[in-house]
């Protein structure tokens, strides 16, 4: 489940970065990212905190309404959501809290698939709302984004 949470965080950052790229053309770079903590919320869900390093040469912005679904072999596997995150101008390390739950019909035994994690077998749907300091707001989404593409973000 930790890998799936990391995928959701990476997807949210990638979607937000695409918004910033549209706005200021390449003034945002994403550094390292990872999971700080993870704990069970129920038998089929977890809550956790993740971090991401961002260098933002453009205006500050808030990423909100973060939600997504991870698919395994085309079938819904995990859904997740996260709290708001504000990215200020300059370099910073940001923390975000989120939740992930197994989709209906997915058993706890299905998590064994993660021990032989093949990023080519997974894809992500993700949507976020990006609101810039200037007041402009945009809803962005991606569908069926291959996880293998997210793992190449540097």
Short mmCIF file of C-alpha atoms in Angstrom, two decimals:
data_model
loop_
_atom_site.label_atom_id
_atom_site.label_comp_id
_atom_site.label_asym_id
_atom_site.label_seq_id
_atom_site.Cartn_x
_atom_site.Cartn_y
_atom_site.Cartn_z
CA UNK A 1 0.00 0.00 0.00
CA UNK A 2 2.98 2.29 0.66
CA UNK A 3 3.95 2.08 -3.02
CA UNK A 4 0.41 2.92 -4.07
CA UNK A 5 0.39 6.00 -1.80
CA UNK A 6 3.67 7.09 -3.35
CA UNK A 7 2.13 6.69 -6.81
CA UNK A 8 -0.84 8.88 -5.81
CA UNK A 9 1.47 11.59 -4.46
CA UNK A 10 3.65 11.47 -7.57
CA UNK A 11 0.57 11.73 -9.79
CA UNK A 12 -0.77 14.73 -7.88
CA UNK A 13 2.57 16.50 -8.15
CA UNK A 14 2.82 15.67 -11.85
CA UNK A 15 -0.66 17.02 -12.56
CA UNK A 16 0.03 20.18 -10.58
CA UNK A 17 3.35 20.59 -12.35
CA UNK A 18 1.59 20.42 -15.70
CA UNK A 19 -0.60 23.33 -14.60
CA UNK A 20 2.39 25.36 -13.52
CA UNK A 21 4.13 24.50 -16.78
CA UNK A 22 1.17 25.87 -18.76
CA UNK A 23 1.25 29.04 -16.71
CA UNK A 24 4.95 29.89 -16.53
CA UNK A 25 6.63 27.42 -18.91
CA UNK A 26 9.20 25.41 -17.08
CA UNK A 27 9.64 27.46 -13.92
CA UNK A 28 8.83 24.49 -11.68
CA UNK A 29 11.00 21.49 -10.99
CA UNK A 30 10.17 18.51 -8.82
CA UNK A 31 12.96 17.00 -6.78
CA UNK A 32 12.76 13.98 -4.53
CA UNK A 33 9.54 12.70 -2.96
CA UNK A 34 8.67 9.97 -0.51
CA UNK A 35 6.50 8.68 2.33
CA UNK A 36 7.06 10.00 5.88
CA UNK A 37 4.59 7.79 7.70
CA UNK A 38 1.76 5.40 7.06
CA UNK A 39 -0.74 3.85 9.47
CA UNK A 40 -3.89 1.71 9.13
CA UNK A 41 -7.21 3.52 9.19
CA UNK A 42 -9.30 0.35 8.76
CA UNK A 43 -8.89 -3.17 7.39
CA UNK A 44 -8.86 -1.85 3.84
CA UNK A 45 -7.49 1.69 4.11
CA UNK A 46 -4.47 3.63 5.30
CA UNK A 47 -3.66 7.23 6.16
CA UNK A 48 -0.23 8.66 5.67
CA UNK A 49 1.98 11.66 5.12
CA UNK A 50 4.24 12.17 2.16
CA UNK A 51 6.77 14.84 1.20
CA UNK A 52 7.96 16.39 -2.03
CA UNK A 53 10.78 18.81 -2.84
CA UNK A 54 9.81 21.58 -5.26
CA UNK A 55 11.74 24.46 -6.82
CA UNK A 56 9.15 26.98 -7.99
CA UNK A 57 10.46 30.03 -9.85
CA UNK A 58 6.90 31.12 -10.70
CA UNK A 59 4.10 32.44 -8.53
CA UNK A 60 2.82 30.47 -5.57
CA UNK A 61 -0.17 28.18 -5.95
CA UNK A 62 -2.45 25.88 -3.97
CA UNK A 63 -3.22 22.34 -5.05
CA UNK A 64 -6.58 21.18 -3.67
CA UNK A 65 -9.35 18.63 -4.28
CA UNK A 66 -6.68 15.98 -4.85
CA UNK A 67 -8.22 12.63 -5.68
CA UNK A 68 -7.26 9.66 -7.76
CA UNK A 69 -7.62 6.00 -8.59
CA UNK A 70 -4.86 3.50 -9.23
CA UNK A 71 -5.66 0.70 -11.69
CA UNK A 72 -4.01 -2.71 -11.89
CA UNK A 73 -4.31 -4.41 -15.27
CA UNK A 74 -7.11 -1.96 -16.11
CA UNK A 75 -9.26 -2.71 -13.04
CA UNK A 76 -9.73 -0.22 -10.16
CA UNK A 77 -7.35 -1.20 -7.36
CA UNK A 78 -7.00 1.71 -4.90
CA UNK A 79 -8.69 5.11 -4.52
CA UNK A 80 -7.11 7.98 -2.67
CA UNK A 81 -7.42 11.60 -1.72
CA UNK A 82 -5.20 14.17 -0.08
CA UNK A 83 -5.41 17.49 1.69
CA UNK A 84 -4.49 20.86 0.24
CA UNK A 85 -0.90 21.86 -0.32
CA UNK A 86 0.46 25.36 -0.93
CA UNK A 87 3.61 25.64 -3.06
CA UNK A 88 5.34 28.98 -2.50
CA UNK A 89 7.83 30.69 -4.79
CA UNK A 90 11.35 29.34 -4.26
CA UNK A 91 12.68 26.02 -3.06
CA UNK A 92 10.90 24.05 -0.38
CA UNK A 93 9.99 20.67 1.02
CA UNK A 94 6.25 20.19 1.42
CA UNK A 95 4.27 17.66 3.44
CA UNK A 96 0.84 16.38 2.50
CA UNK A 97 -1.57 14.05 4.30
CA UNK A 98 -3.74 11.60 2.41
CA UNK A 99 -5.83 8.46 2.56
CA UNK A 100 -5.93 5.38 0.34
CA UNK A 101 -8.54 2.60 0.29
CA UNK A 102 -8.86 -0.65 -1.59
CA UNK A 103 -11.58 -0.48 -4.23
CA UNK A 104 -14.70 -2.63 -3.80
CA UNK A 105 -14.00 -6.20 -4.83
CA UNK A 106 -10.27 -5.95 -4.09
CA UNK A 107 -9.19 -8.24 -1.25
CA UNK A 108 -6.38 -7.78 1.22
CA UNK A 109 -4.69 -10.74 -0.46
CA UNK A 110 -4.55 -8.67 -3.64
CA UNK A 111 -1.93 -6.53 -1.91
CA UNK A 112 0.49 -9.39 -2.43
CA UNK A 113 0.74 -8.13 -6.02
CA UNK A 114 2.75 -5.22 -4.65
CA UNK A 115 5.60 -7.52 -3.61
CA UNK A 116 6.34 -8.07 -7.29
CA UNK A 117 5.48 -4.49 -8.25
CA UNK A 118 5.56 -3.98 -12.02
CA UNK A 119 4.89 -0.30 -12.79
CA UNK A 120 3.83 -1.24 -16.33
CA UNK A 121 0.79 -3.06 -14.89
CA UNK A 122 -0.54 0.08 -13.17
CA UNK A 123 -2.08 3.34 -14.32
CA UNK A 124 -3.56 6.35 -12.52
CA UNK A 125 -6.54 8.67 -12.94
CA UNK A 126 -5.98 11.91 -11.04
CA UNK A 127 -7.70 15.26 -10.67
CA UNK A 128 -6.64 18.39 -8.80
CA UNK A 129 -7.64 22.04 -8.59
CA UNK A 130 -4.74 24.48 -8.91
CA UNK A 131 -5.30 28.04 -7.70
CA UNK A 132 -2.54 30.57 -8.34
CA UNK A 133 -1.78 33.53 -6.06
CA UNK A 134 -3.04 35.77 -8.86
CA UNK A 135 -6.51 34.25 -8.36
CA UNK A 136 -6.63 32.15 -11.53
CA UNK A 137 -7.94 28.66 -10.86
CA UNK A 138 -7.89 25.58 -13.05
CA UNK A 139 -9.15 22.01 -12.64
CA UNK A 140 -6.76 19.51 -14.14
CA UNK A 141 -7.05 15.80 -14.64
CA UNK A 142 -5.25 12.92 -16.26
CA UNK A 143 -6.63 9.51 -17.14
CA UNK A 144 -4.83 6.21 -17.44
CA UNK A 145 -1.41 7.83 -16.84
CA UNK A 146 1.08 4.92 -16.75
CA UNK A 147 2.79 4.59 -13.38
CA UNK A 148 6.04 3.87 -15.22
CA UNK A 149 5.94 7.46 -16.53
CA UNK A 150 5.53 8.84 -13.00
CA UNK A 151 8.52 6.94 -11.71
CA UNK A 152 10.72 8.79 -14.23
CA UNK A 153 9.99 12.20 -12.64
CA UNK A 154 13.17 13.76 -11.26
#
